[in-house]
CSV table of C-alpha atoms in Angstrom, one decimal:
chain,number,residue,atom,x,y,z
M,263,UNK,CA,55.8,97.7,10.4
M,264,UNK,CA,54.4,94.5,9.1
M,265,UNK,CA,56.6,91.6,8.0
M,266,UNK,CA,55.9,89.7,4.9
M,267,UNK,CA,55.6,85.9,5.6
M,268,UNK,CA,58.3,83.8,3.8
M,269,UNK,CA,57.4,82.5,0.4
M,270,UNK,CA,57.5,78.8,1.2
M,271,UNK,CA,56.6,77.9,-2.4
M,272,UNK,CA,60.2,78.9,-3.4
M,273,UNK,CA,61.6,76.5,-0.8
M,274,UNK,CA,59.3,73.6,-1.1
M,275,UNK,CA,57.4,72.5,-4.3
M,276,UNK,CA,53.6,72.5,-4.5
M,277,UNK,CA,52.5,68.9,-4.0
M,278,UNK,CA,49.6,69.2,-6.3
M,279,UNK,CA,51.0,71.1,-9.3
M,280,UNK,CA,54.8,71.4,-9.4
M,281,UNK,CA,55.7,67.9,-8.4
M,282,UNK,CA,54.0,64.8,-9.8
M,283,UNK,CA,54.0,62.9,-6.5
M,284,UNK,CA,56.1,63.0,-3.4
M,285,UNK,CA,54.8,59.7,-2.1
M,286,UNK,CA,55.3,57.5,-5.2
M,287,UNK,CA,57.2,57.4,-8.5
M,288,UNK,CA,60.4,59.1,-9.7
M,289,UNK,CA,61.6,62.0,-7.7
M,290,UNK,CA,65.0,63.3,-9.0
M,291,UNK,CA,65.8,65.7,-6.1
M,292,UNK,CA,64.8,64.3,-2.8
M,293,UNK,CA,67.0,66.6,-0.7
M,294,UNK,CA,65.6,69.8,-2.2
M,295,UNK,CA,62.1,68.4,-1.9
M,296,UNK,CA,62.8,67.8,1.8
M,297,UNK,CA,63.6,71.5,2.2
M,298,UNK,CA,67.4,71.5,1.9
M,299,UNK,CA,68.6,74.6,0.0
M,300,UNK,CA,71.2,74.0,-2.6
M,301,UNK,CA,71.9,70.4,-1.5
M,302,UNK,CA,75.0,68.5,-2.7
M,303,UNK,CA,74.7,65.7,-5.2
M,304,UNK,CA,72.8,62.7,-3.9
M,305,UNK,CA,75.1,59.8,-2.8
M,306,UNK,CA,74.6,56.2,-2.1
M,307,UNK,CA,75.9,52.6,-2.3
M,308,UNK,CA,76.3,50.2,-5.3
M,309,UNK,CA,77.0,46.7,-3.9
M,310,UNK,CA,78.4,44.4,-6.6
M,311,UNK,CA,77.8,41.0,-5.1
M,312,UNK,CA,79.8,39.3,-7.9
M,313,UNK,CA,83.0,40.3,-6.2
M,314,UNK,CA,81.9,39.9,-2.6
M,315,UNK,CA,84.1,37.4,-0.8
M,316,UNK,CA,82.1,37.3,2.4
M,317,UNK,CA,85.0,38.6,4.6
M,318,UNK,CA,82.5,40.6,6.7
M,319,UNK,CA,84.9,43.5,7.0
M,320,UNK,CA,81.9,45.8,6.3
M,321,UNK,CA,80.0,44.4,9.3
M,322,UNK,CA,83.0,44.9,11.6
M,323,UNK,CA,83.8,48.4,10.2
M,324,UNK,CA,80.1,49.5,10.7
M,325,UNK,CA,80.0,48.3,14.3
M,326,UNK,CA,83.4,49.9,15.1
M,327,UNK,CA,82.6,53.3,13.6
M,328,UNK,CA,79.0,53.6,14.8
M,329,UNK,CA,79.4,51.8,18.1
M,330,UNK,CA,76.7,49.3,17.3
M,331,UNK,CA,76.5,46.6,20.0
M,332,UNK,CA,77.2,42.9,19.2
M,333,UNK,CA,74.3,40.9,17.8
M,334,UNK,CA,74.7,37.5,19.2
M,335,UNK,CA,77.3,35.6,17.0
M,336,UNK,CA,74.9,32.7,17.0
M,337,UNK,CA,75.1,29.5,14.9
M,338,UNK,CA,72.2,30.0,12.5
M,339,UNK,CA,72.7,26.9,10.4
M,340,UNK,CA,72.8,29.2,7.3
M,341,UNK,CA,76.3,28.5,6.2
M,342,UNK,CA,78.7,31.2,7.6
M,343,UNK,CA,75.9,33.6,8.3
M,344,UNK,CA,75.8,34.3,12.0
M,345,UNK,CA,73.8,37.5,12.0
M,346,UNK,CA,70.8,36.3,10.1
M,347,UNK,CA,69.3,39.6,8.9
M,348,UNK,CA,69.5,43.4,9.2
M,349,UNK,CA,68.2,44.8,12.5
M,350,UNK,CA,68.7,47.3,15.2
M,351,UNK,CA,72.2,46.0,16.0
M,352,UNK,CA,73.1,44.7,12.5
M,353,UNK,CA,73.3,47.6,10.1
M,354,UNK,CA,75.3,45.5,7.6
M,355,UNK,CA,74.5,41.9,7.0
M,356,UNK,CA,76.5,39.5,4.8
M,357,UNK,CA,74.4,36.7,3.4
M,358,UNK,CA,75.9,33.4,2.4
M,359,UNK,CA,73.9,31.3,-0.1
M,360,UNK,CA,75.0,27.9,-1.2
M,361,UNK,CA,73.6,26.7,-4.5
M,362,UNK,CA,73.9,23.5,-6.6
M,363,UNK,CA,74.4,25.7,-9.6
M,364,UNK,CA,77.4,26.7,-11.7
M,365,UNK,CA,78.8,30.2,-11.6
M,366,UNK,CA,79.2,31.6,-15.1
M,367,UNK,CA,82.8,31.5,-16.3
M,368,UNK,CA,83.8,29.0,-13.7
M,369,UNK,CA,83.1,25.6,-15.2
M,370,UNK,CA,85.7,23.7,-13.2
M,371,UNK,CA,83.2,23.2,-10.4
M,372,UNK,CA,79.9,23.0,-12.2
M,373,UNK,CA,77.8,21.7,-9.4
M,374,UNK,CA,78.3,24.3,-6.6
M,375,UNK,CA,78.5,28.0,-6.2
M,376,UNK,CA,78.4,30.4,-3.2
M,377,UNK,CA,76.6,33.7,-3.4
M,378,UNK,CA,77.6,36.3,-0.9
M,379,UNK,CA,76.1,39.7,-0.5
M,380,UNK,CA,76.3,42.6,2.0
M,381,UNK,CA,72.9,44.0,2.6
M,382,UNK,CA,72.1,47.4,4.1
M,383,UNK,CA,69.3,50.0,4.5
M,384,UNK,CA,68.2,51.1,1.0
M,385,UNK,CA,67.7,54.8,1.8
M,386,UNK,CA,64.7,54.8,-0.4
M,387,UNK,CA,63.7,57.8,-2.5
M,388,UNK,CA,60.2,57.4,-1.0
M,389,UNK,CA,60.9,56.3,2.5
M,390,UNK,CA,57.7,55.2,4.3
M,391,UNK,CA,59.6,55.0,7.6
M,392,UNK,CA,60.1,58.7,7.4
M,393,UNK,CA,56.6,59.4,6.2
M,394,UNK,CA,55.0,57.7,9.3
M,395,UNK,CA,57.4,59.0,12.0
M,396,UNK,CA,55.3,61.2,14.3
M,397,UNK,CA,58.2,62.9,16.0
M,398,UNK,CA,60.5,63.8,13.1
M,399,UNK,CA,63.1,61.5,14.4
M,400,UNK,CA,63.6,60.1,10.9
M,401,UNK,CA,64.7,62.7,8.4
M,402,UNK,CA,66.1,63.2,5.0
M,403,UNK,CA,69.6,64.6,5.0
M,404,UNK,CA,71.1,67.0,2.5
M,405,UNK,CA,72.9,64.0,0.9
M,406,UNK,CA,69.5,62.4,0.2
M,407,UNK,CA,70.0,59.7,2.8
M,408,UNK,CA,67.6,58.8,5.6
M,409,UNK,CA,68.7,58.8,9.2
M,410,UNK,CA,67.2,58.2,12.7
M,411,UNK,CA,67.9,60.8,15.4
M,412,UNK,CA,68.1,58.6,18.5
M,413,UNK,CA,67.7,61.5,20.9
M,414,UNK,CA,64.2,62.3,19.3
M,415,UNK,CA,62.9,58.7,18.7
M,416,UNK,CA,60.1,57.9,21.2
M,417,UNK,CA,60.0,54.2,20.4
M,418,UNK,CA,56.5,54.2,18.9
M,419,UNK,CA,57.6,51.6,16.3
M,420,UNK,CA,55.4,53.0,13.5
M,421,UNK,CA,58.5,52.9,11.2
M,422,UNK,CA,59.1,49.2,11.6
M,423,UNK,CA,56.1,47.8,9.6
M,424,UNK,CA,56.3,50.8,7.2
M,425,UNK,CA,59.7,49.6,5.8
M,426,UNK,CA,59.0,47.3,2.7
M,427,UNK,CA,62.4,45.6,3.2
M,428,UNK,CA,62.1,44.9,6.9
M,429,UNK,CA,65.3,46.8,7.7
M,430,UNK,CA,64.4,49.1,10.6
M,431,UNK,CA,64.0,47.6,14.0
M,432,UNK,CA,63.5,48.6,17.7
M,433,UNK,CA,66.4,47.5,19.9
M,434,UNK,CA,65.5,45.2,22.7
M,435,UNK,CA,65.9,46.8,26.1
M,436,UNK,CA,66.0,50.3,24.5
M,437,UNK,CA,62.8,50.5,22.5
M,438,UNK,CA,64.2,53.0,20.0
M,439,UNK,CA,64.5,52.4,16.3
M,440,UNK,CA,68.0,52.0,14.8
M,441,UNK,CA,69.4,51.5,11.3
M,442,UNK,CA,72.2,52.4,8.9
M,443,UNK,CA,72.9,56.2,8.7
M,444,UNK,CA,75.2,55.8,5.7
M,445,UNK,CA,77.8,57.2,8.2
M,446,UNK,CA,76.3,60.7,8.1
M,447,UNK,CA,79.1,62.0,10.3
M,448,UNK,CA,81.7,60.8,7.9
M,449,UNK,CA,79.8,62.3,4.9
M,450,UNK,CA,79.8,65.6,6.6
M,451,UNK,CA,83.6,65.4,6.9
M,452,UNK,CA,84.0,64.4,3.3
M,453,UNK,CA,84.8,60.8,4.0
M,454,UNK,CA,83.2,57.7,2.6
M,455,UNK,CA,81.1,55.4,4.9
M,456,UNK,CA,83.1,52.9,7.0
M,457,UNK,CA,81.8,49.8,5.3
M,458,UNK,CA,82.8,51.0,1.8
M,459,UNK,CA,86.2,52.1,3.1
M,460,UNK,CA,86.9,48.7,4.6
M,461,UNK,CA,85.7,46.6,1.7
M,462,UNK,CA,88.8,44.9,0.2
M,463,UNK,CA,87.3,44.0,-3.2
M,464,UNK,CA,85.2,47.2,-3.9
M,465,UNK,CA,82.1,45.1,-3.7
M,466,UNK,CA,80.7,48.1,-1.8
M,467,UNK,CA,81.1,51.2,-3.8
M,468,UNK,CA,80.1,54.7,-2.6
M,469,UNK,CA,79.6,57.9,-4.6
M,470,UNK,CA,77.1,60.1,-6.5
M,471,UNK,CA,74.1,57.9,-7.2
M,472,UNK,CA,73.9,58.7,-10.9
M,473,UNK,CA,77.6,57.8,-11.4
M,474,UNK,CA,77.0,54.6,-9.5
M,475,UNK,CA,74.0,53.7,-11.8
M,476,UNK,CA,76.1,54.2,-14.9
M,477,UNK,CA,79.0,52.1,-13.5
M,478,UNK,CA,76.5,49.3,-12.5
M,479,UNK,CA,75.0,49.2,-16.0
M,480,UNK,CA,78.5,48.8,-17.5
M,481,UNK,CA,79.3,46.0,-15.0
M,482,UNK,CA,76.2,44.1,-15.8
M,483,UNK,CA,77.0,44.3,-19.6
M,484,UNK,CA,80.5,43.1,-18.8
M,485,UNK,CA,79.3,40.1,-16.9
M,486,UNK,CA,76.8,39.2,-19.6
M,487,UNK,CA,79.6,39.3,-22.2
M,488,UNK,CA,81.7,37.0,-20.1
M,489,UNK,CA,79.1,34.3,-19.6
M,490,UNK,CA,77.1,35.4,-16.5
M,491,UNK,CA,73.7,35.8,-18.0
M,492,UNK,CA,71.9,35.9,-14.6
M,493,UNK,CA,73.6,39.2,-13.6
M,494,UNK,CA,71.0,41.9,-12.9
M,495,UNK,CA,70.5,45.1,-11.0
M,496,UNK,CA,68.2,45.5,-8.0
M,497,UNK,CA,66.8,48.8,-6.7
M,498,UNK,CA,68.5,51.1,-9.2
M,499,UNK,CA,65.4,52.0,-11.2
M,500,UNK,CA,63.8,55.4,-10.3
M,501,UNK,CA,60.5,54.1,-11.6
M,502,UNK,CA,60.3,51.2,-9.2
M,503,UNK,CA,58.0,50.9,-6.2
M,504,UNK,CA,60.2,53.0,-3.9
M,505,UNK,CA,61.3,55.6,-6.5
M,506,UNK,CA,64.7,53.9,-6.7
M,507,UNK,CA,66.9,53.0,-3.8
M,508,UNK,CA,69.9,55.0,-2.5
M,509,UNK,CA,71.6,51.6,-2.0
M,510,UNK,CA,71.2,49.2,-4.9
M,511,UNK,CA,72.7,45.9,-5.8
M,512,UNK,CA,74.1,43.8,-8.6
M,513,UNK,CA,72.7,40.3,-8.0
M,514,UNK,CA,73.5,36.9,-9.7
M,515,UNK,CA,70.1,35.4,-9.1
M,516,UNK,CA,66.5,36.3,-8.2
M,517,UNK,CA,66.1,38.8,-5.3
M,518,UNK,CA,64.3,36.2,-3.2
M,519,UNK,CA,67.4,34.1,-3.2
M,520,UNK,CA,69.1,36.8,-1.2
M,521,UNK,CA,66.1,37.4,1.0
M,522,UNK,CA,65.1,40.6,-0.8
M,523,UNK,CA,61.4,41.4,-1.8
M,524,UNK,CA,61.0,41.0,-5.6
M,525,UNK,CA,58.8,44.1,-6.1
M,526,UNK,CA,59.0,46.4,-3.0
M,527,UNK,CA,56.4,49.2,-2.8
M,528,UNK,CA,56.4,52.2,-0.5
M,529,UNK,CA,53.8,51.4,2.1
M,530,UNK,CA,52.5,55.0,2.2
M,531,UNK,CA,51.7,55.1,-1.5
M,532,UNK,CA,48.0,54.8,-1.0
M,533,UNK,CA,47.6,57.1,1.9
M,534,UNK,CA,45.9,60.0,-0.1
M,535,UNK,CA,43.4,57.5,-1.6
M,536,UNK,CA,42.7,56.0,1.9
M,537,UNK,CA,42.1,59.5,3.4
M,538,UNK,CA,39.8,60.3,0.5
M,539,UNK,CA,37.8,57.2,1.1
M,540,UNK,CA,37.7,57.8,4.8
M,541,UNK,CA,36.4,61.4,4.2
M,542,UNK,CA,33.7,60.2,1.8
M,543,UNK,CA,32.6,57.6,4.4
M,544,UNK,CA,32.6,60.1,7.2
M,545,UNK,CA,30.5,62.6,5.1
M,546,UNK,CA,28.0,59.8,4.2
M,547,UNK,CA,27.7,58.9,7.9
M,548,UNK,CA,27.1,62.5,8.9
M,549,UNK,CA,24.5,63.0,6.1
M,550,UNK,CA,22.7,59.9,7.3
M,551,UNK,CA,22.7,61.0,10.9
M,552,UNK,CA,21.4,64.4,9.9
M,553,UNK,CA,18.6,62.9,7.9
M,554,UNK,CA,17.6,60.7,10.8
M,555,UNK,CA,17.7,63.6,13.2
M,556,UNK,CA,15.6,65.7,10.8
M,557,UNK,CA,13.1,62.9,10.3
M,558,UNK,CA,12.7,62.3,14.0
M,559,UNK,CA,11.6,65.9,14.6
M,560,UNK,CA,8.6,65.7,12.2
């Protein structure tokens, strides 16, 4: 008796006809496109930096729950920032930015404001780190998040330059890549990530991504109405260079002020065109060699 092969087209869309592009542009159902059958609603983070008080409870909760080792506690000379940036042992990073600029609605101290923001992996819709991983260590979960399986990572480091945000990093003395998992184990148990649970001001909000986007738009409108015209969203747009981030932010200044790239692009966007050009070049080279060989025999 012969067995019919499974119809993979019903599990995974055709890259050339049914889906516009799985490397770039809007992609409304990343979990299903990754092969998950009947996945739950995509979840993520909305970080409202306008209510961040810089307490670093998120950093501590992340380390405690995920057993992330300490990262130096050095004096960086950057205000109260002693972790510097996201990395293999810093999955949440609270930035402190001092500015000689008034904060809207607080005119009593017009010459000074402090911006604080808790940064994290963006869990991109188009995650180049995942695209370039040769072992499958990086994968898309059923919740739409991106995680590293540390028992499969071989430490090749391809994912490090692929990240447009500079988030993922190899741990010194270990060699493997590490980053935020959005507390995958807690999601599986129906709990919110540890950082969001610990945030005392709800600066870090967790939930269905579409709900968070609606809530964020309302918050921006509220801030504009109360005299904070610089409030803007970062990473929430599905039409941006990474197809929209799974972790997006409300900022009070330009992204560069917070150390974020102003227009991040998925680094694997041009891979199809690169392979096409390489194929054309290889074909031209082979044609030339064949012509030379044929001419030499006359």
